[in-house]
mmCIF file of C-alpha atoms in Angstrom:
data_model
loop_
_atom_site.group_PDB
_atom_site.id
_atom_site.type_symbol
_atom_site.label_atom_id
_atom_site.label_comp_id
_atom_site.label_asym_id
_atom_site.label_seq_id
_atom_site.Cartn_x
_atom_site.Cartn_y
_atom_site.Cartn_z
ATOM 1 C CA CYS F 1 -0.011 0.065 0.038
ATOM 2 C CA HIS F 2 0.881 3.665 -0.205
ATOM 3 C CA GLN F 3 1.368 6.685 1.645
ATOM 4 C CA GLY F 4 -1.422 6.814 4.644
ATOM 5 C CA GLN F 5 -3.394 3.837 3.914
ATOM 6 C CA SER F 6 -3.257 1.233 6.600
ATOM 7 C CA CYS F 7 -0.723 -1.553 7.086
ATOM 8 C CA GLN F 8 -0.120 -4.196 10.059
ATOM 9 C CA GLN F 9 3.567 -5.331 8.778
ATOM 10 C CA ALA F 10 6.492 -3.649 6.402
ATOM 11 C CA SER F 11 5.888 -6.023 3.533
ATOM 12 C CA ASP F 12 2.133 -4.135 3.499
ATOM 13 C CA CYS F 13 4.067 -0.998 2.200
ATOM 14 C CA TRP F 14 5.911 -0.707 -0.887
ATOM 15 C CA ASN F 15 8.437 1.046 0.456
ATOM 16 C CA GLY F 16 8.888 -1.412 3.639
ATOM 17 C CA ASP F 17 7.763 1.482 6.566
ATOM 18 C CA CYS F 18 4.644 0.817 8.684
ATOM 19 C CA ALA F 19 4.390 3.327 11.353
ATOM 20 C CA PRO F 20 3.397 2.599 14.985
ATOM 21 C CA ASP F 21 -0.132 3.964 14.052
ATOM 22 C CA GLY F 22 -0.580 1.474 11.503
ATOM 23 C CA ARG F 23 -0.268 3.373 8.113
ATOM 24 C CA CYS F 24 2.491 3.265 5.727
ATOM 25 C CA THR F 25 4.868 6.402 5.644
ATOM 26 C CA ALA F 26 6.287 8.320 2.941
ATOM 27 C CA VAL F 27 9.878 7.464 3.517
ATOM 28 C CA CYS F 28 11.479 7.038 0.439
ATOM 29 C CA PRO F 29 13.855 3.711 0.635
ATOM 30 C CA ALA F 30 17.734 4.118 0.025
ATOM 31 C CA GLU F 31 17.558 3.808 -3.400
ATOM 32 C CA MET F 32 15.233 6.268 -4.507
ATOM 33 C CA ALA F 33 15.333 10.322 -3.996
ATOM 34 C CA ALA F 34 12.233 11.938 -2.339
ATOM 35 C CA TYR F 35 10.079 15.143 -3.612
ATOM 36 C CA ALA F 36 7.298 17.261 -2.248
ATOM 37 C CA PRO F 37 5.664 19.213 -5.031
ATOM 38 C CA ALA F 38 3.074 21.723 -3.982
ATOM 39 C CA PRO F 39 -0.783 20.793 -3.556
ATOM 40 C CA PRO F 40 -2.529 19.149 -5.256
ATOM 41 C CA GLY F 41 0.769 17.029 -6.111
ATOM 42 C CA LYS F 42 1.640 14.467 -3.813
ATOM 43 C CA PRO F 43 4.844 13.322 -2.087
ATOM 44 C CA PHE F 44 6.702 10.986 -4.480
ATOM 45 C CA CYS F 45 9.939 9.208 -4.637
ATOM 46 C CA LEU F 46 12.228 8.541 -7.657
ATOM 47 C CA ASP F 47 14.716 6.160 -8.377
ATOM 48 C CA LEU F 48 18.177 7.238 -8.298
ATOM 49 C CA THR F 49 19.392 5.217 -11.165
ATOM 50 C CA GLU F 50 18.053 4.037 -14.520
ATOM 51 C CA VAL F 51 17.058 0.365 -14.168
ATOM 52 C CA THR F 52 20.145 -1.889 -14.915
ATOM 53 C CA GLN F 53 20.496 -4.636 -17.216
ATOM 54 C CA ALA F 54 21.017 -7.290 -14.270
ATOM 55 C CA ALA F 55 17.995 -6.076 -12.283
ATOM 56 C CA TYR F 56 15.320 -6.434 -15.205
ATOM 57 C CA ALA F 57 17.255 -9.626 -15.971
ATOM 58 C CA ALA F 58 16.174 -10.791 -12.197
ATOM 59 C CA PHE F 59 12.353 -9.792 -12.622
ATOM 60 C CA ALA F 60 12.124 -11.343 -16.354
ATOM 61 C CA ALA F 61 13.563 -14.789 -15.204
ATOM 62 C CA THR F 62 11.030 -15.134 -12.303
ATOM 63 C CA ALA F 63 7.791 -12.901 -13.445
ATOM 64 C CA ALA F 64 4.953 -14.695 -14.294
ATOM 65 C CA THR F 65 3.387 -13.772 -17.968
ATOM 66 C CA GLY F 66 0.217 -12.539 -18.568
ATOM 67 C CA ARG F 67 0.259 -10.168 -15.613
ATOM 68 C CA GLN F 68 0.677 -7.269 -17.772
ATOM 69 C CA ARG F 69 -1.993 -4.878 -18.024
ATOM 70 C CA PRO F 70 -4.740 -5.582 -20.875
ATOM 71 C CA GLU F 71 -3.805 -3.622 -23.651
ATOM 72 C CA CYS F 72 -0.051 -4.356 -23.317
ATOM 73 C CA LEU F 73 -1.116 -8.171 -23.792
ATOM 74 C CA ILE F 74 -2.252 -7.205 -27.292
ATOM 75 C CA TYR F 75 1.233 -5.976 -28.202
ATOM 76 C CA ASN F 76 4.018 -7.649 -26.290
ATOM 77 C CA PRO F 77 2.366 -10.810 -23.912
ATOM 78 C CA THR F 78 6.294 -11.653 -22.678
ATOM 79 C CA PHE F 79 9.251 -9.737 -20.711
ATOM 80 C CA ALA F 80 11.868 -11.144 -23.371
ATOM 81 C CA PRO F 81 14.020 -8.108 -24.481
ATOM 82 C CA HIS F 82 13.338 -7.180 -27.909
ATOM 83 C CA THR F 83 16.246 -7.932 -30.454
ATOM 84 C CA SER F 84 14.699 -6.013 -33.323
ATOM 85 C CA SER F 85 13.453 -2.589 -33.476
ATOM 86 C CA PRO F 86 11.180 -0.438 -36.416
ATOM 87 C CA PRO F 87 13.190 1.076 -39.363
ATOM 88 C CA ASP F 88 14.906 4.434 -38.537
ATOM 89 C CA THR F 89 15.618 3.883 -35.141
ATOM 90 C CA ILE F 90 18.389 2.882 -32.810
ATOM 91 C CA GLU F 91 17.673 -0.484 -33.447
ATOM 92 C CA CYS F 92 18.090 -3.394 -31.106
ATOM 93 C CA THR F 93 19.993 -6.256 -31.436
ATOM 94 C CA PRO F 94 21.110 -9.805 -29.599
ATOM 95 C CA SER F 95 23.829 -7.775 -28.210
ATOM 96 C CA SER F 96 22.110 -4.773 -26.806
ATOM 97 C CA PHE F 97 20.833 -6.684 -23.938
ATOM 98 C CA ARG F 98 23.538 -8.643 -22.335
ATOM 99 C CA PRO F 99 23.498 -8.854 -18.461
ATOM 100 C CA ASP F 100 26.223 -11.485 -18.482
ATOM 101 C CA VAL F 101 28.319 -8.954 -19.874
ATOM 102 C CA THR F 102 27.083 -5.738 -19.397
ATOM 103 C CA PRO F 103 24.773 -5.774 -15.944
ATOM 104 C CA ASP F 104 25.363 -2.079 -14.972
ATOM 105 C CA LEU F 105 24.130 -0.786 -18.320
ATOM 106 C CA PRO F 106 20.620 0.620 -18.566
ATOM 107 C CA ALA F 107 17.833 -2.165 -19.295
ATOM 108 C CA VAL F 108 17.148 -0.817 -22.686
ATOM 109 C CA CYS F 109 15.386 -3.003 -25.648
ATOM 110 C CA VAL F 110 12.399 -3.461 -23.012
ATOM 111 C CA ASP F 111 9.028 -1.806 -24.127
ATOM 112 C CA TRP F 112 6.769 0.111 -22.096
ATOM 113 C CA CYS F 113 4.764 -2.650 -21.239
ATOM 114 C CA ASP F 114 7.855 -4.625 -19.628
ATOM 115 C CA ALA F 115 8.701 -1.300 -17.826
ATOM 116 C CA ASP F 116 5.305 -0.933 -16.296
ATOM 117 C CA SER F 117 5.213 -4.214 -15.092
ATOM 118 C CA TYR F 118 8.574 -4.306 -13.894
ATOM 119 C CA CYS F 119 7.900 -1.317 -11.499
ATOM 120 C CA ARG F 120 4.817 -2.559 -10.617
ATOM 121 C CA GLU F 121 6.280 -6.016 -9.101
ATOM 122 C CA ARG F 122 8.360 -3.847 -7.138
ATOM 123 C CA GLY F 123 5.078 -2.424 -5.480
ATOM 124 C CA LEU F 124 5.805 1.082 -7.758
ATOM 125 C CA HIS F 125 4.866 2.581 -11.052
ATOM 126 C CA LEU F 126 6.215 4.450 -13.925
ATOM 127 C CA CYS F 127 6.734 7.989 -13.259
ATOM 128 C CA GLY F 128 3.597 9.995 -14.344
ATOM 129 C CA GLN F 129 1.289 12.774 -13.311
ATOM 130 C CA ILE F 130 1.643 14.726 -10.189
ATOM 131 C CA ALA F 131 -1.860 14.705 -9.028
ATOM 132 C CA ALA F 132 -2.753 11.430 -9.918
ATOM 133 C CA PRO F 133 0.398 9.057 -10.069
ATOM 134 C CA GLY F 134 0.283 5.111 -10.701
ATOM 135 C CA THR F 135 -3.429 5.152 -11.296
ATOM 136 C CA GLY F 136 -3.257 3.941 -15.150
ATOM 137 C CA LEU F 137 -1.887 5.582 -18.322
ATOM 138 C CA GLU F 138 -3.267 9.383 -18.827
ATOM 139 C CA PHE F 139 -2.764 11.618 -21.742
ATOM 140 C CA ALA F 140 0.760 13.420 -22.159
ATOM 141 C CA ALA F 141 0.526 16.582 -20.532
ATOM 142 C CA ASP F 142 2.713 19.541 -20.984
ATOM 143 C CA GLN F 143 6.014 19.562 -19.089
ATOM 144 C CA SER F 144 5.445 21.270 -15.903
ATOM 145 C CA LEU F 145 5.900 21.717 -12.160
ATOM 146 C CA THR F 146 2.219 20.726 -11.687
ATOM 147 C CA SER F 147 1.854 17.806 -14.333
ATOM 148 C CA ASP F 148 4.533 15.472 -14.426
ATOM 149 C CA GLN F 149 6.921 13.690 -11.862
ATOM 150 C CA TRP F 150 9.423 13.235 -14.196
ATOM 151 C CA TYR F 151 9.804 16.535 -14.886
ATOM 152 C CA PHE F 152 9.588 18.037 -11.390
ATOM 153 C CA ALA F 153 12.315 15.764 -10.576
ATOM 154 C CA CYS F 154 14.856 16.749 -13.542
ATOM 155 C CA VAL F 155 14.351 20.554 -12.459
ATOM 156 C CA GLU F 156 14.141 19.861 -8.919
ATOM 157 C CA GLY F 157 10.817 22.034 -8.547
ATOM 158 C CA ASP F 158 12.527 25.276 -10.260
ATOM 159 C CA GLU F 159 12.031 25.868 -14.097
ATOM 160 C CA ALA F 160 15.014 27.818 -14.080
ATOM 161 C CA ASN F 161 16.724 24.607 -14.240
ATOM 162 C CA THR F 162 16.902 23.806 -18.526
ATOM 163 C CA PHE F 163 18.742 21.170 -17.658
ATOM 164 C CA VAL F 164 18.995 18.417 -14.525
ATOM 165 C CA TYR F 165 22.545 20.213 -13.145
ATOM 166 C CA GLY F 166 20.971 23.679 -13.880
ATOM 167 C CA PRO F 167 19.782 26.344 -16.456
ATOM 168 C CA TYR F 168 23.168 26.291 -18.575
ATOM 169 C CA TYR F 169 24.460 23.667 -20.967
ATOM 170 C CA GLU F 170 27.667 21.202 -20.080
ATOM 171 C CA GLY F 171 28.119 19.407 -22.918
ATOM 172 C CA GLU F 172 30.347 16.480 -20.923
ATOM 173 C CA GLN F 173 28.283 16.803 -17.663
ATOM 174 C CA CYS F 174 25.968 14.236 -18.992
ATOM 175 C CA ASN F 175 25.944 11.443 -21.348
ATOM 176 C CA GLY F 176 24.892 13.043 -24.560
ATOM 177 C CA ARG F 177 26.448 13.658 -27.819
ATOM 178 C CA ASP F 178 29.039 15.513 -26.881
ATOM 179 C CA ALA F 179 30.121 13.490 -24.154
ATOM 180 C CA PHE F 180 31.381 10.802 -26.457
ATOM 181 C CA ALA F 181 31.458 12.805 -29.967
ATOM 182 C CA SER F 182 33.140 10.211 -32.048
ATOM 183 C CA SER F 183 31.535 7.343 -30.709
ATOM 184 C CA PRO F 184 28.287 7.749 -28.640
ATOM 185 C CA ARG F 185 26.988 4.875 -26.488
ATOM 186 C CA LEU F 186 25.454 4.041 -23.515
ATOM 187 C CA ALA F 187 27.333 4.096 -19.988
ATOM 188 C CA PRO F 188 27.112 2.156 -16.847
ATOM 189 C CA VAL F 189 24.175 3.395 -14.787
ATOM 190 C CA GLY F 190 25.908 6.283 -12.426
ATOM 191 C CA GLU F 191 29.263 6.851 -14.357
ATOM 192 C CA PHE F 192 28.301 10.449 -15.099
ATOM 193 C CA ALA F 193 28.252 11.059 -11.385
ATOM 194 C CA ASP F 194 27.958 15.058 -12.164
ATOM 195 C CA CYS F 195 24.642 14.345 -14.238
ATOM 196 C CA ARG F 196 22.575 15.358 -11.261
ATOM 197 C CA SER F 197 21.023 18.060 -9.203
ATOM 198 C CA GLY F 198 23.212 17.555 -6.289
ATOM 199 C CA PRO F 199 24.403 14.881 -3.858
ATOM 200 C CA GLY F 200 21.861 12.177 -3.196
ATOM 201 C CA ARG F 201 19.753 12.769 -6.203
ATOM 202 C CA PRO F 202 19.132 10.846 -9.212
ATOM 203 C CA VAL F 203 21.770 10.673 -11.899
ATOM 204 C CA ASP F 204 20.824 10.250 -15.645
ATOM 205 C CA LEU F 205 17.913 12.341 -16.111
ATOM 206 C CA SER F 206 19.556 13.552 -18.932
ATOM 207 C CA GLY F 207 20.874 11.400 -21.657
ATOM 208 C CA ASN F 208 22.349 7.946 -21.366
ATOM 209 C CA ALA F 209 18.637 6.562 -22.274
ATOM 210 C CA ALA F 210 15.793 8.076 -22.641
ATOM 211 C CA GLU F 211 13.068 7.049 -20.495
ATOM 212 C CA PHE F 212 9.267 5.328 -20.374
ATOM 213 C CA ILE F 213 6.772 7.605 -18.665
ATOM 214 C CA ASN F 214 2.957 6.787 -17.574
ATOM 215 C CA GLU F 215 1.553 8.962 -19.951
ATOM 216 C CA TRP F 216 -0.067 8.105 -23.673
ATOM 217 C CA VAL F 217 0.718 10.345 -26.573
ATOM 218 C CA SER F 218 -1.788 8.961 -28.896
ATOM 219 C CA VAL F 219 -4.280 6.254 -28.756
ATOM 220 C CA ALA F 220 -4.566 3.476 -31.150
ATOM 221 C CA THR F 221 -5.797 3.780 -34.428
ATOM 222 C CA PRO F 222 -6.789 1.076 -36.872
ATOM 223 C CA ASN F 223 -3.247 1.172 -38.363
ATOM 224 C CA SER F 224 -1.310 2.389 -35.610
ATOM 225 C CA PRO F 225 -0.405 1.627 -31.889
ATOM 226 C CA PRO F 226 -0.886 3.703 -29.221
ATOM 227 C CA TYR F 227 2.301 6.054 -28.441
ATOM 228 C CA VAL F 228 3.559 6.309 -25.116
ATOM 229 C CA LYS F 229 5.836 9.130 -24.018
ATOM 230 C CA ILE F 230 9.534 9.005 -23.060
ATOM 231 C CA ASN F 231 11.794 12.213 -21.700
ATOM 232 C CA GLY F 232 15.204 13.196 -21.101
ATOM 233 C CA GLY F 233 17.159 12.447 -24.259
ATOM 234 C CA PHE F 234 19.684 9.484 -24.594
ATOM 235 C CA PHE F 235 23.277 9.088 -25.633
ATOM 236 C CA GLY F 236 23.218 10.615 -29.200
ATOM 237 C CA SER F 237 20.925 13.568 -28.172
ATOM 238 C CA LYS F 238 22.123 17.228 -28.452
ATOM 239 C CA GLU F 239 21.716 20.210 -26.476
ATOM 240 C CA LYS F 240 18.090 20.668 -27.103
ATOM 241 C CA GLU F 241 16.901 17.005 -26.570
ATOM 242 C CA LEU F 242 18.782 16.859 -23.223
ATOM 243 C CA GLN F 243 16.539 19.734 -21.680
ATOM 244 C CA CYS F 244 14.162 18.766 -18.894
ATOM 245 C CA LYS F 245 11.382 19.626 -21.133
ATOM 246 C CA SER F 246 12.259 17.208 -24.131
ATOM 247 C CA MET F 247 9.390 14.499 -24.701
ATOM 248 C CA HIS F 248 9.084 12.430 -27.699
ATOM 249 C CA GLY F 249 6.439 9.100 -28.218
ATOM 250 C CA VAL F 250 7.155 5.667 -29.270
ATOM 251 C CA PRO F 251 4.955 2.777 -29.677
ATOM 252 C CA ILE F 252 3.868 1.122 -26.524
ATOM 253 C CA GLY F 253 4.982 -2.825 -27.616
ATOM 254 C CA GLU F 254 8.301 -2.065 -29.200
ATOM 255 C CA GLY F 255 12.096 -1.641 -27.660
ATOM 256 C CA PHE F 256 14.651 0.523 -28.413
ATOM 257 C CA ALA F 257 18.255 0.498 -27.736
ATOM 258 C CA HIS F 258 18.530 3.978 -26.567
ATOM 259 C CA VAL F 259 15.282 3.995 -24.238
ATOM 260 C CA GLY F 260 15.346 2.294 -20.605
ATOM 261 C CA PHE F 261 13.357 3.464 -17.544
ATOM 262 C CA ARG F 262 13.215 4.170 -13.740
ATOM 263 C CA CYS F 263 10.509 3.974 -11.644
ATOM 264 C CA CYS F 264 8.486 6.505 -9.058
ATOM 265 C CA GLY F 265 6.608 5.451 -5.867
ATOM 266 C CA GLY F 266 4.311 7.331 -3.465
#
């Protein structure tokens, strides 16, 4: 259960913290950072790093298929990472997801449905809208302090911060095009330790892997699946795409070699 809901033991609460009054607290686990947006926003927690290939592989090895959201069963009923991608994208190959070789790289080549299931298995959810987090897919709103958990975290509640580390672009502070100009590539989570707003705050909100968000960009049509939102830019992104306000849409059931995810709670 979540903040304020009744509990009898620690395991009843998503964060493992059942208070003496029998209510789940708002305390964030050690691997997450805490945020407190103004009302009607609700306090939330955000993973300090993108989910790693090792962590996702452990989930996929034991998770039961058929537990995805109903809309996901149409597009991808398994948790296996993708080994191919749509044309004109950064395509997945069998070497894109190798947790035995690259355990600390972001879990790319999974799709939105996989990411959603992983977070829900932890009692969490993909980051979504501040006023109604984790309640199901919502239509994407403009990036703002009152609408988007991920955006609120990226700017630390201050829209003067164009980037996760501040108002001005620093090309080598995060893993974007200017970090490995000759050979853009994924980096282990946390390798760019200064790609954050300060000590103890999440890393890689700008660059490395773009991240799935719990919001629609467009609904399904007879000729197209629904598209879901991704934020943050990736290792090949230039300055504009690395801004906290940067957002794009991708098909719900496709995996990409430049898109990963992290989870929110609360």
